[in-house]
């Protein structure tokens, strides 16, 4: 992509009403633009990052047998009355009236939709298990939305729901999804800082699990067992002050951001919607269910919070908007033609490259490059051209080096 074709512009300063660091850097880089508190537009560079995160999630959930669907955003109030969540979730539900005063909600989660949906396709144990997911925007009427894209009123969510004949089958699948989640965090670059965290399971299970990423901007406190590399959250520390795996009571506290949660709901939602099946002996039983959430937009915000320096964002390679940022610092026609040829060749090879072909000063281009945080910066100037070289710098390192063009092609092939 040619940077001259990007309609977005970088900003020296973030708007004054943005207090969170993720929103400040994302706004300054032109990745997102605020609509209103907790509601953001995703611009070309930001959408590329979000799509990459979503695709990694998609690949890993497909790998554990999840089947992708798309459920509606809008749902009739009756479904929430059936589970009582029109009352218990009233504070965060956005509602709207349709024709004849019919009440609708904008879904904050989809148990009320997926459970009656699956009921249409399940009669016997032969129809189970089923594992379906979607990647969609969800809505929560947050009292305060000052955390940028970490806590939005509208946000991207991958929600997976699995349905099983037995608790044993549910337990086995739950473990598989747990592993898939760690693969996702590893691939998006936050694996090392992310802890499986024990949380309250409500009335149906002893524990549920959150995935918490260590971060100064985190709103949660977690209690870490270094021996097991797991953590427990605040609700659990009030019930027990030791590690649920090894019993260790020397737990260290740290701030963290919740980047996912998985929950064995068992029959909590299948009973209100009478989602039942007939087992091998002809006995009718309620279906066992679990739900697994992970927020792509929140992951994007978390990465910015933990991977940046004073100059801007440092994107991990697998989710960066582009792999290469090609900058032409030469002022004459020859340098531009040299850089332009390089850009075309990189494109021919299928390399993802943003080409700063703008008629701006070297200072502006270098500052913008640091702010945008693309992993490999390739600089072309009259000097590099005269030596038939490019200058390569990793965004995560200070060192620059001159590389012969022929070696450059080999290096990344
Ligand atoms: Zn432990």
Coordinates of C-alpha atoms and ligand atoms in Angstrom, one line a residue:
X1 CA 0.0 0.0 0.0
X2 CA 1.2 3.5 -0.8
X3 CA 1.1 5.8 2.2
X4 CA 0.1 8.7 -0.1
X5 CA -3.2 6.8 -0.7
X6 CA -4.0 6.6 3.0
X7 CA -6.6 9.2 3.9
X8 CA -5.6 9.0 7.6
X9 CA -3.0 11.3 9.1
X10 CA -0.8 10.9 12.1
X11 CA -1.1 13.3 15.0
X12 CA 1.6 14.8 17.2
X13 CA -0.8 14.9 20.2
X14 CA -3.7 12.7 21.2
X15 CA -7.1 14.4 21.8
X16 CA -7.3 15.7 25.4
X17 CA -10.2 13.5 26.3
X18 CA -8.3 10.3 25.6
X19 CA -6.7 9.2 28.9
X20 CA -5.7 5.6 28.1
X21 CA -2.4 4.9 26.5
X22 CA -3.8 2.5 23.9
X23 CA -6.3 5.0 22.6
X24 CA -3.7 7.8 22.6
X25 CA -1.2 5.8 20.4
X26 CA -3.9 4.2 18.2
X27 CA -5.5 7.6 17.5
X28 CA -2.1 9.4 16.9
X29 CA -1.2 6.7 14.4
X30 CA -4.6 6.9 12.7
X31 CA -5.4 3.2 13.5
X32 CA -8.8 4.2 15.0
X33 CA -11.0 7.3 15.4
X34 CA -13.4 7.8 18.2
X35 CA -17.1 8.0 17.5
X36 CA -18.1 8.6 21.1
X37 CA -17.0 7.3 24.5
X38 CA -16.3 3.5 24.1
X39 CA -17.2 3.4 20.4
X40 CA -14.5 3.5 17.7
X41 CA -14.1 3.5 14.0
X42 CA -11.4 1.1 12.7
X43 CA -9.4 2.8 10.0
X44 CA -7.3 1.0 7.3
X45 CA -4.2 0.3 9.4
X46 CA -6.3 -0.6 12.5
X47 CA -8.6 -2.8 10.6
X48 CA -5.6 -4.8 9.2
X49 CA -4.4 -5.5 12.8
X50 CA -7.9 -6.4 14.0
X51 CA -8.4 -8.7 11.0
X52 CA -5.1 -10.5 11.7
X53 CA -6.0 -11.1 15.3
X54 CA -9.5 -12.3 14.3
X55 CA -7.9 -14.7 11.7
X56 CA -5.5 -16.2 14.2
X57 CA -8.4 -16.8 16.6
X58 CA -10.4 -18.3 13.7
X59 CA -7.6 -20.7 12.7
X60 CA -7.1 -22.0 16.2
X61 CA -10.8 -22.4 17.0
X62 CA -11.3 -24.1 13.6
X63 CA -8.4 -26.4 14.7
X64 CA -10.4 -27.6 17.7
X65 CA -13.5 -28.3 15.6
X66 CA -15.3 -25.0 16.0
X67 CA -17.7 -24.2 13.1
X68 CA -18.2 -20.6 12.3
X69 CA -21.7 -19.0 12.1
X70 CA -23.0 -15.5 12.4
X71 CA -25.9 -14.7 14.8
X72 CA -27.9 -11.4 14.8
X73 CA -26.9 -8.3 16.7
X74 CA -30.6 -7.6 17.6
X75 CA -32.7 -9.9 19.7
X76 CA -36.3 -9.8 20.9
X77 CA -36.6 -9.2 24.7
X78 CA -38.5 -12.5 25.3
X79 CA -35.2 -14.5 25.0
X80 CA -33.7 -12.6 27.8
X81 CA -36.9 -12.9 29.9
X82 CA -36.6 -16.7 29.5
X83 CA -33.2 -16.7 31.4
X84 CA -33.9 -13.8 33.7
X85 CA -31.0 -11.8 32.3
X86 CA -33.3 -9.0 31.3
X87 CA -33.1 -8.3 35.0
X88 CA -29.7 -9.5 36.1
X89 CA -27.9 -7.8 33.1
X90 CA -30.2 -4.8 33.0
X91 CA -27.4 -2.4 33.8
X92 CA -25.4 -3.3 30.7
X93 CA -28.1 -4.1 28.2
X94 CA -28.7 -1.6 25.4
X95 CA -32.4 -1.7 24.4
X96 CA -34.4 -0.4 21.6
X97 CA -38.1 -0.4 20.5
X98 CA -39.2 -1.8 17.2
X99 CA -42.6 -1.7 15.5
X100 CA -45.6 -1.8 17.9
X101 CA -43.4 -1.0 20.8
X102 CA -41.7 -4.4 20.6
X103 CA -38.6 -4.4 22.8
X104 CA -35.3 -5.6 21.5
X105 CA -31.8 -5.8 23.0
X106 CA -28.4 -5.3 21.3
X107 CA -26.6 -8.5 22.4
X108 CA -23.8 -8.3 25.0
X109 CA -23.4 -12.1 24.7
X110 CA -25.3 -14.8 22.7
X111 CA -26.4 -17.7 25.0
X112 CA -30.0 -16.4 24.6
X113 CA -29.7 -16.8 20.8
X114 CA -27.4 -19.8 20.3
X115 CA -29.3 -22.1 22.8
X116 CA -32.7 -22.0 21.1
X117 CA -30.9 -22.0 17.7
X118 CA -29.1 -25.3 18.5
X119 CA -32.4 -26.7 19.9
X120 CA -33.7 -26.8 16.4
X121 CA -31.1 -29.3 15.4
X122 CA -30.7 -31.6 18.4
X123 CA -32.9 -34.6 19.2
X124 CA -30.6 -37.6 20.0
X125 CA -27.1 -38.2 21.5
X126 CA -26.1 -38.8 17.8
X127 CA -26.5 -35.0 17.2
X128 CA -23.9 -34.1 19.8
X129 CA -21.4 -32.7 20.4
X130 CA -21.8 -29.4 18.6
X131 CA -19.3 -26.5 18.7
X132 CA -20.2 -23.2 17.0
X133 CA -18.6 -19.8 17.2
X134 CA -18.9 -16.4 15.7
X135 CA -16.8 -13.2 15.5
X136 CA -19.1 -10.2 15.9
X137 CA -19.5 -6.9 17.5
X138 CA -21.1 -7.0 21.0
X139 CA -22.6 -4.2 23.1
X140 CA -22.3 -3.3 26.8
X141 CA -23.7 -0.2 28.3
X142 CA -20.5 0.5 30.4
X143 CA -20.9 3.1 33.1
X144 CA -17.5 4.4 32.3
X145 CA -15.7 3.9 29.0
X146 CA -12.3 5.5 29.4
X147 CA -10.0 2.6 28.6
X148 CA -9.9 3.1 24.9
X149 CA -10.5 -0.1 23.0
X150 CA -9.8 -2.2 26.2
X151 CA -13.4 -1.7 27.4
X152 CA -15.8 -0.5 24.7
X153 CA -19.5 0.0 24.6
X154 CA -19.3 -1.7 21.2
X155 CA -16.5 -4.2 20.8
X156 CA -15.3 -7.2 18.7
X157 CA -15.8 -10.6 20.3
X158 CA -15.2 -14.2 19.3
X159 CA -17.7 -16.3 21.2
X160 CA -17.7 -20.1 21.0
X161 CA -20.4 -22.4 22.5
X162 CA -20.1 -26.1 22.8
X163 CA -22.9 -28.6 23.5
X164 CA -22.4 -32.1 24.9
X165 CA -24.3 -35.2 25.9
X166 CA -22.2 -35.7 29.1
X167 CA -20.2 -33.7 31.5
X168 CA -17.1 -35.8 30.7
X169 CA -17.3 -34.9 27.1
X170 CA -17.7 -31.2 28.0
X171 CA -14.7 -31.5 30.4
X172 CA -12.5 -32.9 27.6
X173 CA -13.5 -30.3 25.1
X174 CA -13.0 -27.5 27.6
X175 CA -9.4 -28.6 28.1
X176 CA -8.8 -28.5 24.3
X177 CA -10.2 -25.0 24.0
X178 CA -8.0 -23.9 27.0
X179 CA -4.9 -25.1 25.0
X180 CA -6.2 -23.4 21.8
X181 CA -6.5 -20.1 23.8
X182 CA -2.8 -20.3 24.8
X183 CA -1.8 -20.9 21.2
X184 CA -3.8 -17.7 20.2
X185 CA -2.0 -15.6 22.9
X186 CA 1.3 -17.0 21.9
X187 CA 0.7 -16.2 18.2
X188 CA -0.5 -12.6 18.9
X189 CA 2.6 -12.0 21.0
X190 CA 1.2 -11.9 24.6
X191 CA 1.7 -15.5 25.5
X192 CA 4.6 -15.0 28.0
X193 CA 2.6 -12.5 30.0
X194 CA -0.8 -14.3 30.0
X195 CA -1.9 -16.4 33.0
X196 CA -4.7 -19.0 33.2
X197 CA -6.6 -17.5 36.1
X198 CA -9.1 -19.4 38.3
X199 CA -12.4 -17.5 38.7
X200 CA -15.7 -18.2 40.4
X201 CA -17.8 -20.8 38.6
X202 CA -21.1 -19.6 39.9
X203 CA -23.7 -22.2 41.0
X204 CA -23.0 -24.7 38.3
X205 CA -19.2 -25.3 38.5
X206 CA -16.5 -24.8 41.1
X207 CA -14.4 -22.7 38.9
X208 CA -14.5 -20.8 35.6
X209 CA -11.3 -19.6 34.0
X210 CA -10.1 -16.2 32.8
X211 CA -7.0 -15.5 30.9
X212 CA -5.2 -12.5 32.4
X213 CA -2.3 -10.6 30.8
X214 CA 0.0 -8.7 33.1
X215 CA -0.2 -5.0 32.4
X216 CA 0.2 -1.7 34.3
X217 CA -3.1 -0.4 32.8
X218 CA -5.0 -3.5 34.0
X219 CA -8.1 -3.0 36.0
X220 CA -7.9 -6.4 37.6
X221 CA -5.6 -7.7 40.4
X222 CA -4.5 -11.3 40.1
X223 CA -2.7 -13.6 42.6
X224 CA 0.0 -15.6 40.9
X225 CA 1.4 -19.0 41.9
X226 CA 4.9 -19.0 40.4
X227 CA 5.3 -22.8 40.9
X228 CA 2.3 -23.6 38.7
X229 CA 2.4 -20.5 36.5
X230 CA -1.4 -20.0 37.1
X231 CA -3.2 -17.2 39.0
X232 CA -6.5 -16.8 40.9
X233 CA -8.7 -13.7 40.7
X234 CA -10.1 -11.4 43.4
X235 CA -13.3 -13.4 44.0
X236 CA -11.4 -16.6 44.5
X237 CA -8.9 -15.0 46.9
X238 CA -11.9 -14.1 49.1
X239 CA -12.8 -17.8 49.3
X240 CA -9.4 -19.3 49.6
X241 CA -5.9 -17.8 49.9
X242 CA -3.9 -20.6 48.2
X243 CA -3.2 -22.0 44.8
X244 CA -6.0 -24.3 43.7
X245 CA -3.5 -26.6 41.9
X246 CA -0.6 -27.0 44.5
X247 CA -1.9 -25.4 47.7
X248 CA 1.0 -22.8 47.7
X249 CA -0.1 -19.8 49.8
X250 CA 2.8 -17.5 48.8
X251 CA 1.0 -15.8 46.0
X252 CA 2.3 -12.6 44.4
X253 CA -0.1 -9.9 43.3
X254 CA 0.0 -8.0 40.0
X255 CA -2.2 -5.9 37.7
X256 CA -3.7 -7.6 34.7
X257 CA -6.2 -7.2 31.8
X258 CA -8.7 -10.0 31.2
X259 CA -8.2 -11.1 27.6
X260 CA -10.5 -14.1 27.6
X261 CA -12.8 -16.3 29.7
X262 CA -14.2 -19.8 29.5
X263 CA -17.1 -21.1 31.5
X264 CA -18.8 -24.5 32.0
X265 CA -22.4 -23.4 32.1
X266 CA -23.6 -27.0 32.1
X267 CA -27.5 -26.7 32.1
X268 CA -27.8 -23.0 33.2
X269 CA -29.0 -22.0 29.7
X270 CA -30.1 -25.4 28.2
X271 CA -32.8 -25.9 30.9
X272 CA -34.6 -22.5 30.5
X273 CA -34.8 -23.2 26.7
X274 CA -35.5 -27.0 27.2
X275 CA -32.6 -28.0 25.0
X276 CA -32.7 -31.7 25.6
X277 CA -31.6 -34.9 23.9
X278 CA -32.4 -38.6 24.1
X279 CA -29.5 -40.8 25.2
X280 CA -28.7 -44.4 24.1
X281 CA -31.2 -45.8 26.6
X282 CA -34.0 -43.6 25.3
X283 CA -33.8 -41.3 28.4
X284 CA -34.4 -37.6 27.9
X285 CA -31.6 -35.4 29.4
X286 CA -30.6 -31.7 29.3
X287 CA -27.7 -30.8 27.1
X288 CA -24.4 -29.8 28.8
X289 CA -23.0 -26.5 27.6
X290 CA -19.9 -24.3 27.8
X291 CA -19.1 -20.8 26.5
X292 CA -15.7 -19.4 25.5
X293 CA -15.1 -15.7 24.9
X294 CA -12.1 -13.8 23.6
X295 CA -12.1 -10.2 22.5
X296 CA -10.1 -9.3 19.4
X297 CA -10.4 -5.5 20.0
X298 CA -9.4 -5.9 23.6
X299 CA -6.4 -8.0 22.6
X300 CA -5.4 -5.2 20.2
X301 CA -5.6 -2.6 23.0
X302 CA -3.6 -4.9 25.4
X303 CA -0.8 -5.4 22.8
X304 CA -0.5 -1.6 22.5
X305 CA -0.4 -1.2 26.3
X306 CA 2.4 -3.7 26.7
X307 CA 4.4 -3.2 23.5
X308 CA 5.4 0.4 22.9
X309 CA 8.1 2.9 23.7
X310 CA 8.1 6.7 23.9
X311 CA 8.0 7.0 20.1
X312 CA 5.0 4.8 19.4
X313 CA 3.7 1.2 19.0
X314 CA 5.9 -1.9 18.5
X315 CA 3.6 -4.4 16.8
X316 CA 4.5 -8.1 17.1
X317 CA 5.2 -9.4 13.6
X318 CA 2.2 -11.7 13.2
X319 CA -0.4 -9.0 13.8
X320 CA 1.4 -5.9 12.5
X321 CA -0.6 -4.0 9.8
X322 CA 2.3 -4.6 7.4
X323 CA 5.6 -6.5 7.8
X324 CA 7.7 -3.9 6.1
X325 CA 7.7 -0.1 6.1
X326 CA 9.6 1.2 3.1
X327 CA 10.6 4.8 3.3
X328 CA 12.0 6.8 0.5
X329 CA 14.2 9.6 2.0
X330 CA 15.7 10.6 -1.4
X331 CA 14.6 13.9 -2.9
X332 CA 15.5 13.3 -6.5
X333 CA 13.7 11.4 -9.2
X334 CA 16.3 8.6 -9.3
X335 CA 15.8 7.8 -5.6
X336 CA 12.1 7.7 -6.0
X337 CA 12.3 5.4 -9.0
X338 CA 14.7 3.2 -7.1
X339 CA 12.3 3.0 -4.1
X340 CA 9.3 2.5 -6.4
X341 CA 11.0 -0.4 -8.1
X342 CA 11.8 -1.9 -4.8
X343 CA 8.1 -1.5 -3.7
X344 CA 6.8 -3.2 -6.9
X345 CA 9.2 -6.1 -6.5
X346 CA 8.2 -6.6 -2.8
X347 CA 4.6 -6.6 -3.9
X348 CA 5.3 -9.1 -6.7
X349 CA 6.9 -11.4 -4.1
X350 CA 3.8 -11.1 -2.0
X351 CA 5.4 -9.2 0.9
X352 CA 3.2 -7.0 3.0
X353 CA 4.7 -3.5 2.6
X354 CA 3.6 0.1 3.4
X355 CA 5.5 2.4 1.1
X356 CA 6.0 6.0 2.4
X357 CA 6.0 7.7 -1.0
X358 CA 4.9 11.0 0.4
X359 CA 6.6 14.3 -0.4
X360 CA 7.6 14.9 3.2
X361 CA 10.8 15.5 5.2
X362 CA 13.0 12.6 6.4
X363 CA 12.2 13.7 10.0
X364 CA 8.4 13.4 9.5
X365 CA 8.7 10.0 7.8
X366 CA 11.0 8.5 10.4
X367 CA 8.8 9.8 13.3
X368 CA 5.7 8.4 11.6
X369 CA 7.4 5.1 11.1
X370 CA 8.2 4.8 14.8
X371 CA 4.7 5.8 15.7
X372 CA 3.1 3.2 13.4
X373 CA 5.3 0.5 14.7
X374 CA 5.7 -1.8 11.7
X375 CA 8.4 -4.4 12.5
X376 CA 10.9 -3.9 9.6
X377 CA 11.8 -0.4 8.5
X378 CA 13.5 -0.3 5.1
X379 CA 15.1 3.1 4.2
X380 CA 16.1 4.1 0.7
X381 CA 18.1 7.3 0.1
X382 CA 20.6 8.7 -2.3
X383 CA 23.3 7.3 -0.1
X384 CA 22.0 3.7 0.1
X385 CA 21.2 3.8 -3.6
X386 CA 24.8 4.8 -4.5
X387 CA 26.0 1.6 -2.7
X388 CA 23.1 -0.5 -4.1
X389 CA 21.9 -1.1 -0.6
X390 CA 18.9 -0.5 1.7
X391 CA 19.1 0.4 5.3
X392 CA 17.3 -2.1 7.6
X393 CA 16.1 -1.4 11.1
X394 CA 13.9 -3.5 13.4
X395 CA 11.3 -1.4 15.2
X396 CA 12.2 -3.3 18.4
X397 CA 15.9 -2.6 18.2
X398 CA 18.1 0.5 17.9
X399 CA 20.6 -0.8 15.4
X400 CA 20.5 0.1 11.7
X401 CA 22.4 -1.8 9.1
X402 CA 23.1 -1.4 5.4
X403 CA 22.3 -4.5 3.3
X404 CA 23.0 -5.2 -0.3
X405 CA 19.8 -5.5 -2.4
X406 CA 20.6 -9.0 -3.4
X407 CA 21.1 -10.0 0.3
X408 CA 17.9 -8.2 1.2
X409 CA 15.8 -10.4 -1.1
X410 CA 17.5 -13.6 0.3
X411 CA 17.1 -12.5 3.9
X412 CA 13.3 -12.5 3.9
X413 CA 12.6 -15.1 1.2
Ligands
LIG1 ZN1 0.4 -23.6 42.5

